[in-house]
PDB file of C-alpha atoms in Angstrom:
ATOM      1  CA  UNK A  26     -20.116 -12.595  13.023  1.00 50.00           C
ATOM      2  CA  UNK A  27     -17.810  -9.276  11.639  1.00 46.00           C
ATOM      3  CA  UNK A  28     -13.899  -9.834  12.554  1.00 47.00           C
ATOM      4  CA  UNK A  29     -10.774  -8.038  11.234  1.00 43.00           C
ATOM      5  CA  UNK A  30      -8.147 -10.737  12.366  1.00 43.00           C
ATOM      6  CA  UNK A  31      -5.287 -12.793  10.664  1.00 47.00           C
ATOM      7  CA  UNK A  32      -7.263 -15.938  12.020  1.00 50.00           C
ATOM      8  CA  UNK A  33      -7.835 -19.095  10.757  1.00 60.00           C
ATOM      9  CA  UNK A  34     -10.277 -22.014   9.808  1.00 74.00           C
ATOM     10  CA  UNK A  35     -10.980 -22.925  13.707  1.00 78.00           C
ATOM     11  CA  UNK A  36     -12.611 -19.437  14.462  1.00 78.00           C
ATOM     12  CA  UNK A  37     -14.669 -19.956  10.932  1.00 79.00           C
ATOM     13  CA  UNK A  38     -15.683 -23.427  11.980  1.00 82.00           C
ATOM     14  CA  UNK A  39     -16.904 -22.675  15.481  1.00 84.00           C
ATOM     15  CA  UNK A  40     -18.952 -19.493  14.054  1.00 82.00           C
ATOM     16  CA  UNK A  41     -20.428 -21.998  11.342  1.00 81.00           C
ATOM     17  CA  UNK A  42     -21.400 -24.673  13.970  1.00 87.00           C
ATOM     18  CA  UNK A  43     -23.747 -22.094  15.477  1.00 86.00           C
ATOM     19  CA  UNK A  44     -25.321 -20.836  12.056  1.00 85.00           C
ATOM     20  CA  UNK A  45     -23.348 -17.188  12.138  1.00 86.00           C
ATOM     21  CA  UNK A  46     -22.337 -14.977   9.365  1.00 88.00           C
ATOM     22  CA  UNK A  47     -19.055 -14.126   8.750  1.00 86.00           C
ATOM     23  CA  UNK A  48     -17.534 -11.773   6.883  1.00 85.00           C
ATOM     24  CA  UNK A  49     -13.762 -10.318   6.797  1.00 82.00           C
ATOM     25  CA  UNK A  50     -12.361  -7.387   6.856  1.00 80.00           C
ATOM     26  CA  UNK A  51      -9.209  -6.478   5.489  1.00 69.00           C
ATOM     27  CA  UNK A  52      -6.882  -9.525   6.354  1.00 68.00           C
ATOM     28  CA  UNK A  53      -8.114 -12.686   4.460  1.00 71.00           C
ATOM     29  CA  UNK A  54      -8.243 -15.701   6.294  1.00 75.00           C
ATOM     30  CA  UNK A  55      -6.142 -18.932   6.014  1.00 74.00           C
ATOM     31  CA  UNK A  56      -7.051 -22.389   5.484  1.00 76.00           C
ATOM     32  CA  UNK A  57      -4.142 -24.956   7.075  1.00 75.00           C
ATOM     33  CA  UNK A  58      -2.281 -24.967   4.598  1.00 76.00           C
ATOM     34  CA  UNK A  59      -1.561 -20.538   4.382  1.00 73.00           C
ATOM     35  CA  UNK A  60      -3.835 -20.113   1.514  1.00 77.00           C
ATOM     36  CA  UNK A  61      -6.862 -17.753   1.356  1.00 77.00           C
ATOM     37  CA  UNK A  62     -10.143 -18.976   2.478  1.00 81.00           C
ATOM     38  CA  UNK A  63     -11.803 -17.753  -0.834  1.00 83.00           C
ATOM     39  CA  UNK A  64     -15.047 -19.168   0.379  1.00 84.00           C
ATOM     40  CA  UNK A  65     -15.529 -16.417   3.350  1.00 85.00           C
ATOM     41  CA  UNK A  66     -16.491 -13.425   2.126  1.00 87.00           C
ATOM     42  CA  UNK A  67     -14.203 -10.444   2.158  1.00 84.00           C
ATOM     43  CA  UNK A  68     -13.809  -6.630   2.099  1.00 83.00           C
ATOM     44  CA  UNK A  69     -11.063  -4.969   1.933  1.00 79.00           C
ATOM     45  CA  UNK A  70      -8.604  -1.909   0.186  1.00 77.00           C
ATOM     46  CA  UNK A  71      -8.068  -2.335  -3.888  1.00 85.00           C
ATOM     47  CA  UNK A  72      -4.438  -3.288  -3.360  1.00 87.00           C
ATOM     48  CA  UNK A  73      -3.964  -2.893  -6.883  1.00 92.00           C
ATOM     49  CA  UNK A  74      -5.842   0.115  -7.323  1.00 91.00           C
ATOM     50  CA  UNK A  75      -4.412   1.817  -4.281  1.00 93.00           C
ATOM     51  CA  UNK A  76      -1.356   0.517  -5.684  1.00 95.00           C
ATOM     52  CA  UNK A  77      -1.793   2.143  -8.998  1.00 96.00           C
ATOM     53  CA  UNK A  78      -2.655   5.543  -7.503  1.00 96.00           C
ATOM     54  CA  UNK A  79       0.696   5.493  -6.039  1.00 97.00           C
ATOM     55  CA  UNK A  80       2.434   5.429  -9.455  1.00 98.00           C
ATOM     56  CA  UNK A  81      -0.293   8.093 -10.605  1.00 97.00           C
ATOM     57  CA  UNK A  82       0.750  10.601  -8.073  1.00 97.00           C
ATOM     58  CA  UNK A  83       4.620   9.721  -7.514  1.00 98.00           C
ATOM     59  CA  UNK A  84       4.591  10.290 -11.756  1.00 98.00           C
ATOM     60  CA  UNK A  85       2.315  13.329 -11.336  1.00 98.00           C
ATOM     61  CA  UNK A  86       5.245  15.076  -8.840  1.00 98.00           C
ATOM     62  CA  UNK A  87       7.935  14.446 -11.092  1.00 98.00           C
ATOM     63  CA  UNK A  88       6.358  16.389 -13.650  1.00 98.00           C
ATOM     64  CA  UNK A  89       6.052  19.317 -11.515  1.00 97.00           C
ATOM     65  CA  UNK A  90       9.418  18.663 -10.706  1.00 98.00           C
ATOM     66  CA  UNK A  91      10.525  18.700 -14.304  1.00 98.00           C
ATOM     67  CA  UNK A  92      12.667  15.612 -13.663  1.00 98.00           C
ATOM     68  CA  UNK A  93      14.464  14.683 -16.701  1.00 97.00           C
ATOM     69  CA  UNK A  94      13.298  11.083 -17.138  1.00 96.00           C
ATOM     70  CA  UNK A  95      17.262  10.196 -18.085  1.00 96.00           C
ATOM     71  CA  UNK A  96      18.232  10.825 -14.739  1.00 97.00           C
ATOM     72  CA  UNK A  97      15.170   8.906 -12.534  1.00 98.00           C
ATOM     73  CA  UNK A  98      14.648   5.465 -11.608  1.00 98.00           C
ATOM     74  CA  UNK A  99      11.694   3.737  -9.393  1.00 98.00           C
ATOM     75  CA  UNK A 100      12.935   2.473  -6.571  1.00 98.00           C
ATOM     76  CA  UNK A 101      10.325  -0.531  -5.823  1.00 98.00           C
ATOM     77  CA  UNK A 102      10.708  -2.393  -2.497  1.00 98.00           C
ATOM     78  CA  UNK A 103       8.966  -5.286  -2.930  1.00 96.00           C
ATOM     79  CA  UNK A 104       7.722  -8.056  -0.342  1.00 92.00           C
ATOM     80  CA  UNK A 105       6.296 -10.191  -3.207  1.00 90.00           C
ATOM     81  CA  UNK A 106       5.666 -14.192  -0.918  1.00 87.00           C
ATOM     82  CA  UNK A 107       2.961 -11.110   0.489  1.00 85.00           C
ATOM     83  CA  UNK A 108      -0.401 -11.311  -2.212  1.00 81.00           C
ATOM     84  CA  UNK A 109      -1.160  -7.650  -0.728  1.00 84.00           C
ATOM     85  CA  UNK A 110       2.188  -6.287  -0.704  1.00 91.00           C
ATOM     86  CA  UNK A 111       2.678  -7.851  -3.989  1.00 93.00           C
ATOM     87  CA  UNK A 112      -0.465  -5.920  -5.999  1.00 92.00           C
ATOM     88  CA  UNK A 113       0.176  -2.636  -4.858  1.00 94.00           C
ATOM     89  CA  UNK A 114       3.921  -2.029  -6.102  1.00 97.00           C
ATOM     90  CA  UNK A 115       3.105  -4.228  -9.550  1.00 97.00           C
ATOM     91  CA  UNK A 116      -0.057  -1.660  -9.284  1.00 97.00           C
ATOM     92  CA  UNK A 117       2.262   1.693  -8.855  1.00 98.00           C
ATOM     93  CA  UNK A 118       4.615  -0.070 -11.266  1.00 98.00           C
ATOM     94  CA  UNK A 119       2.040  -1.056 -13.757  1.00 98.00           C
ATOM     95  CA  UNK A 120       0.584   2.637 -13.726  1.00 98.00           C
ATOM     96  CA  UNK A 121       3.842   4.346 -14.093  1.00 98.00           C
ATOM     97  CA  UNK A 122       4.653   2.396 -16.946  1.00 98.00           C
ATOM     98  CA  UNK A 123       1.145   3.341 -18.406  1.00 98.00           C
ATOM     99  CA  UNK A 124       1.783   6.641 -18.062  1.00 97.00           C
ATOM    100  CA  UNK A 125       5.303   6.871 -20.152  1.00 97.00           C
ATOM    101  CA  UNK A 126       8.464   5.883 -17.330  1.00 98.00           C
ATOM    102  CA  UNK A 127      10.439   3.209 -18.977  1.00 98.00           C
ATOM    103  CA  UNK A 128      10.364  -0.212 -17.356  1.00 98.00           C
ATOM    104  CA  UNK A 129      14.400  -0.683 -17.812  1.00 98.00           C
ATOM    105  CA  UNK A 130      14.879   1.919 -15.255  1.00 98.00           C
ATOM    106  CA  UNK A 131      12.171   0.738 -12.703  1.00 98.00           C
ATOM    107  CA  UNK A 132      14.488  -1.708  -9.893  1.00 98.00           C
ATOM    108  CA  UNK A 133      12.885  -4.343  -7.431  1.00 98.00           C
ATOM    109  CA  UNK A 134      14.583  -4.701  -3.872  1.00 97.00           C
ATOM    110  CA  UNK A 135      13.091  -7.495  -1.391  1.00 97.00           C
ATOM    111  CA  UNK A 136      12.433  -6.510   1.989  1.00 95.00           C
ATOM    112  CA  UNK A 137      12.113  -9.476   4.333  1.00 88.00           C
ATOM    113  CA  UNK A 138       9.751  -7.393   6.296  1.00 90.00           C
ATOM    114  CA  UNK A 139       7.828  -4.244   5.942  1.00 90.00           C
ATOM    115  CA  UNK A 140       9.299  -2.276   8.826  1.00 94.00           C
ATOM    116  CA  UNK A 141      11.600   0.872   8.397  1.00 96.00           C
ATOM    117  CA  UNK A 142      15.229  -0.897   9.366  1.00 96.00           C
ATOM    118  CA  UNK A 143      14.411  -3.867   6.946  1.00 96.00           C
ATOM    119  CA  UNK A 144      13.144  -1.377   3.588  1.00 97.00           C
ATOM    120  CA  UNK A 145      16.606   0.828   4.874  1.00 98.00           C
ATOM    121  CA  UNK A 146      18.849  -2.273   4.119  1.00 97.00           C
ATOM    122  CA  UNK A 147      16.935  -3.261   0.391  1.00 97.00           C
ATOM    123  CA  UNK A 148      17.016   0.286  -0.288  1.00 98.00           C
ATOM    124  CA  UNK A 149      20.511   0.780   0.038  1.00 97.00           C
ATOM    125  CA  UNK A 150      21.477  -2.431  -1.445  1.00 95.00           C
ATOM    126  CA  UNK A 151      19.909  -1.066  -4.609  1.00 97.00           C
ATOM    127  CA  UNK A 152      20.822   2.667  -4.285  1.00 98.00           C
ATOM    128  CA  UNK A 153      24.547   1.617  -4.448  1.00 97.00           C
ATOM    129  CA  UNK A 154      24.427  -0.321  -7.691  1.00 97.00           C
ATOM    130  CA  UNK A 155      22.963   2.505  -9.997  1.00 98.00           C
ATOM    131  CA  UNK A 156      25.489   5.839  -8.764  1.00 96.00           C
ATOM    132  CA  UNK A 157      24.530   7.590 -12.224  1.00 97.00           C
ATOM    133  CA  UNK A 158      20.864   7.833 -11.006  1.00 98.00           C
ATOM    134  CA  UNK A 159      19.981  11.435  -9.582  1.00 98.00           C
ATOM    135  CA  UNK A 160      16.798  11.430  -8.930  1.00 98.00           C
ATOM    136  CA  UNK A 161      14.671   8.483  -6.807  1.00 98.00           C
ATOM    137  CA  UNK A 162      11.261   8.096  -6.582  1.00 98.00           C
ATOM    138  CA  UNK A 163      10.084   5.102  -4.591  1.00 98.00           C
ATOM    139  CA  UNK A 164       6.865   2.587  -4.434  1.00 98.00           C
ATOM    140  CA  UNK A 165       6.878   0.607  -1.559  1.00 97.00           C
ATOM    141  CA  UNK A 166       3.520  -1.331  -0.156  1.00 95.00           C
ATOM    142  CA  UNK A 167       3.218   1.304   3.134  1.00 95.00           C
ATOM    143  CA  UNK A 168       4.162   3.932   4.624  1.00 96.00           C
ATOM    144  CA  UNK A 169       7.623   2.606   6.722  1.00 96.00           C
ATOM    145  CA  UNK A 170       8.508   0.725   2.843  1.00 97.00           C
ATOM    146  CA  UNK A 171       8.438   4.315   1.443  1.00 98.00           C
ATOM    147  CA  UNK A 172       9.913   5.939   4.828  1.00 98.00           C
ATOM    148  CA  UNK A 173      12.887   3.517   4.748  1.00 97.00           C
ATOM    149  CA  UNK A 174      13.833   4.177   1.133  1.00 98.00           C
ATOM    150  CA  UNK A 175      13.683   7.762   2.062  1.00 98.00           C
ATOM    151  CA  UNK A 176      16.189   7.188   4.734  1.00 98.00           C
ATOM    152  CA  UNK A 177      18.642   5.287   2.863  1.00 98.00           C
ATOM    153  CA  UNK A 178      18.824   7.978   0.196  1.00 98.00           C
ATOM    154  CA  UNK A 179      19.343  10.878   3.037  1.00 98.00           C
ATOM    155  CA  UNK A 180      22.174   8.293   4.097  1.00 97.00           C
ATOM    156  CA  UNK A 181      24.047   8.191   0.580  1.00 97.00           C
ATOM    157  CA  UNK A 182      23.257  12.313   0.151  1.00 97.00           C
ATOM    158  CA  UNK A 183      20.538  12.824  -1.791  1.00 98.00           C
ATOM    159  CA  UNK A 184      18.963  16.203  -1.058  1.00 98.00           C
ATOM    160  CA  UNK A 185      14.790  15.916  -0.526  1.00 97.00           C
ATOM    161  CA  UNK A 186      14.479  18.027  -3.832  1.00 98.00           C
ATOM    162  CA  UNK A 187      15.888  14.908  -5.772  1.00 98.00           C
ATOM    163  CA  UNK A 188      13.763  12.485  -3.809  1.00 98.00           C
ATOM    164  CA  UNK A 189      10.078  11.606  -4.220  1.00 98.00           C
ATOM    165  CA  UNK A 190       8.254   8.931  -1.479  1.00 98.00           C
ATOM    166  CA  UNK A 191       4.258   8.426  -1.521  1.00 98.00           C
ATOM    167  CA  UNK A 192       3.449   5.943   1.621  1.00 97.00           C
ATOM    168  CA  UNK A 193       0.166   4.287   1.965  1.00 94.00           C
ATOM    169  CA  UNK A 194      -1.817   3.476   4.847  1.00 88.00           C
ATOM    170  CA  UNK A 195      -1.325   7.396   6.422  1.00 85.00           C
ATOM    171  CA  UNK A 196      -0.893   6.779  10.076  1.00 80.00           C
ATOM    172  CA  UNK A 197       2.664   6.514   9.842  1.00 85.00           C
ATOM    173  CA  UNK A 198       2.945   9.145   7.807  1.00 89.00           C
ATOM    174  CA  UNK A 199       2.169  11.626  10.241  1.00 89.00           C
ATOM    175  CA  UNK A 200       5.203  12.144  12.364  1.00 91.00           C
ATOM    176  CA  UNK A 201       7.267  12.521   8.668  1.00 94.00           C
ATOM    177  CA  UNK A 202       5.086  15.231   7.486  1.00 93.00           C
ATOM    178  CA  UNK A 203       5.166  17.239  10.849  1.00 93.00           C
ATOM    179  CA  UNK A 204       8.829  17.486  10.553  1.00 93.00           C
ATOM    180  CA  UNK A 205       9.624  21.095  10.280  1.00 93.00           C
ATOM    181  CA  UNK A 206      11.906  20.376   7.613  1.00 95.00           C
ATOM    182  CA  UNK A 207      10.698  18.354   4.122  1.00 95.00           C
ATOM    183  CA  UNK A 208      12.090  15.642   3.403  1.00 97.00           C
ATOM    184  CA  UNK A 209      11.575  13.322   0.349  1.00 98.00           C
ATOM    185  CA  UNK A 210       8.518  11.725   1.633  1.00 97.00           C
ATOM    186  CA  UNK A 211       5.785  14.099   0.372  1.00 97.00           C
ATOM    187  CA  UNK A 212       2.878  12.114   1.304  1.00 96.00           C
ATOM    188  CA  UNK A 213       0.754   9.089   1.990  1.00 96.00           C
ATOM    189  CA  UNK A 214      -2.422   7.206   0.894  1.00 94.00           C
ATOM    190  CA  UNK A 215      -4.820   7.490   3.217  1.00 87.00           C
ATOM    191  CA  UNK A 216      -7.803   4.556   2.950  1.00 79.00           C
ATOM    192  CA  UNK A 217     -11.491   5.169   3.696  1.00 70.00           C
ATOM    193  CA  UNK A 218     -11.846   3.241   6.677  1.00 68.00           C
ATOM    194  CA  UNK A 219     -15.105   4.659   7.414  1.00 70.00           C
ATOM    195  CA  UNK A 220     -15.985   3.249   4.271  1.00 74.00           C
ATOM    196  CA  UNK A 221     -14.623  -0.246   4.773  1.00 71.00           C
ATOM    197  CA  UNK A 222     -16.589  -0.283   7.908  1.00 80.00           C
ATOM    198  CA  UNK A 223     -20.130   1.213   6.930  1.00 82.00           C
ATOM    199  CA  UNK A 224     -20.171  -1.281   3.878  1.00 83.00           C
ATOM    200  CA  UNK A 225     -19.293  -4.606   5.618  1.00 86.00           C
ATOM    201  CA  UNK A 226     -21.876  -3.329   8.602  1.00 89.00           C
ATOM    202  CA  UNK A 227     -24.171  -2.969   5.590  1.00 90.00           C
ATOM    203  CA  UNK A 228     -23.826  -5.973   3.716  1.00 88.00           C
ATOM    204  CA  UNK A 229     -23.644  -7.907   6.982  1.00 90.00           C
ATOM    205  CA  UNK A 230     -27.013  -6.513   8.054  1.00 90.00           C
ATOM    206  CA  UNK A 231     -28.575  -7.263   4.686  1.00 93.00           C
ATOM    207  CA  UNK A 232     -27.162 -10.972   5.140  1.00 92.00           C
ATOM    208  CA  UNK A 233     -29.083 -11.566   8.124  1.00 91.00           C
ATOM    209  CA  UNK A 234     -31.822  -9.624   7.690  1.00 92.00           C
ATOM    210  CA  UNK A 235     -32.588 -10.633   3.971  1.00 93.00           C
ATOM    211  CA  UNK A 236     -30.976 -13.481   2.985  1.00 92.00           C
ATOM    212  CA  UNK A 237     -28.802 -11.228   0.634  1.00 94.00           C
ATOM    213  CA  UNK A 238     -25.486 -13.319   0.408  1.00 92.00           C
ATOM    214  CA  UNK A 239     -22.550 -11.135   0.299  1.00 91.00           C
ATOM    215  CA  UNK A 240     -19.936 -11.411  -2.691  1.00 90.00           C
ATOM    216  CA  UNK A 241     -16.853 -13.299  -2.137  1.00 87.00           C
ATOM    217  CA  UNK A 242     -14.409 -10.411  -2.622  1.00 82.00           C
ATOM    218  CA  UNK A 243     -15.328  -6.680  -2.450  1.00 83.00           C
ATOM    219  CA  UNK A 244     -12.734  -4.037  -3.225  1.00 79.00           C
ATOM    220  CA  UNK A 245     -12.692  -0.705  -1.852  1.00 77.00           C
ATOM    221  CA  UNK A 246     -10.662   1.895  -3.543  1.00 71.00           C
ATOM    222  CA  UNK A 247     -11.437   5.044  -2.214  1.00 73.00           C
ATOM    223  CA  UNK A 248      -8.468   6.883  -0.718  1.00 81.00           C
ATOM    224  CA  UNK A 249      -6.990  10.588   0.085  1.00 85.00           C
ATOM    225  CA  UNK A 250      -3.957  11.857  -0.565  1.00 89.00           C
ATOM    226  CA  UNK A 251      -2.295  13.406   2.881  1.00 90.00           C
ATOM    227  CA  UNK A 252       0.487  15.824   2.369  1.00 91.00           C
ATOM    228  CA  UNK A 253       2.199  18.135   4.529  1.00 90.00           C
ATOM    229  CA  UNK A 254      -0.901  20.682   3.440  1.00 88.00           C
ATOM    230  CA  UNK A 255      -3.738  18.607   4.326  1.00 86.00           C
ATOM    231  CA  UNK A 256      -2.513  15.650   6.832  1.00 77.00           C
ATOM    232  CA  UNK A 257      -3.661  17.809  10.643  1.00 77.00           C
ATOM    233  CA  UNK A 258      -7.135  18.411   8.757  1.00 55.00           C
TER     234      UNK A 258
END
């Protein structure tokens, strides 16, 4: 059995009672009590890797920008009660602290959901406490994280030039970076679904086939960077 489903230990049971194999893809499943079903095998995106690309790249445009580092901050909205959510931004954190911001000037926001109005409000409720900071970029786990941090800083006047948003996910990145003007989201993570599919196909086949057992977790952190240059390709 292959499924990509938020499901839960009934589905697993009834696919066990007739000797099937399953394996999951992307969304982990949950026992009764919400907690991961670490005995089903899984594939699915690096969150922390992915997440740790994001601080690569958000770090790499403020360089180009020439951003004094005095006045930038990291915007992080953060849905943390989410394990996925959670290892991406402490990934994009993590790696723009590796590579020389300083973690005083790095501020957490909660969302209570990962939707555009939600990241607006926890955007704003941070954006309004540091008025000396003049230049925002902002980690968020996906695309409408990033996109509503972006919003909330067009809403308190900060020009696109002083703004710097990486999504992930890249579908709903695409109607931002056909806007005729730019704004401060530059661009989005774009996983290897192709990938995620081919190598659960794969190991499922082998499974069957040969008795080859897959692992319990299996991370795939291949990704491409879409941009305003690249995204219609």
């Amino acid at each position: 059995m292959y499924t990509k489903s938020k499901t839960w230990p009934s589905n697993y049971a009834k696919a066990r009672s007739y000797d099937l194999k399953v394996i999951i893809v992307d969304d982990q499943f949950l026992n009764a009590a919400g907690e991961p079903m670490t005995n089903v095998p899984l594939i699915m995106m690096a969150a922390t890797e992915i997440g740790e690309r994001q601080g690569q790249e958000l770090y790499k445009e403020m360089q180009k920008r020439s951003w004094d580092v005095k006045d930038t901050a990291v915007l992080t909205i953060t849905a943390d009660e989410l394990d996925t959510a959670r290892r991406r931004t402490e990934g994009s954190i993590d790696a723009l602290i590796k590579a020389g911001f300083p973690a005083e000037k790095i501020y957490k926001s909660p969302t209570k959901s990962n939707d555009i109005p939600r990241a607006l409000d926890a955007a704003n409720s941070m954006l309004v406490q540091h008025p000396e900071v003049k230049n925002w970029l902002i980690v968020g786990m996906n695309d409408n994280t990033v996109l509503g941090g972006v919003r909330a800083t067009e809403g308190q006047g900060f020009k696109p030039e002083n703004v710097i948003g990486i999504g992930i996910n890249g579908t709903d990145a695409v109607n931002e970076l056909s806007k005729p003007k730019v704004t401060g989201f530059i661009g989005s993570l774009l996983p290897s679904s192709d990938v995620h599919g081919y190598r659960s196909t794969e190991m499922l086949y082998k499974w069957v086939k040969e008795g080859v057992e897959p692992p319990k977790y299996t991370p795939i952190g291949d990704q491409v960077l879409l941009n305003r240059e690249n995204f219609k390709v």
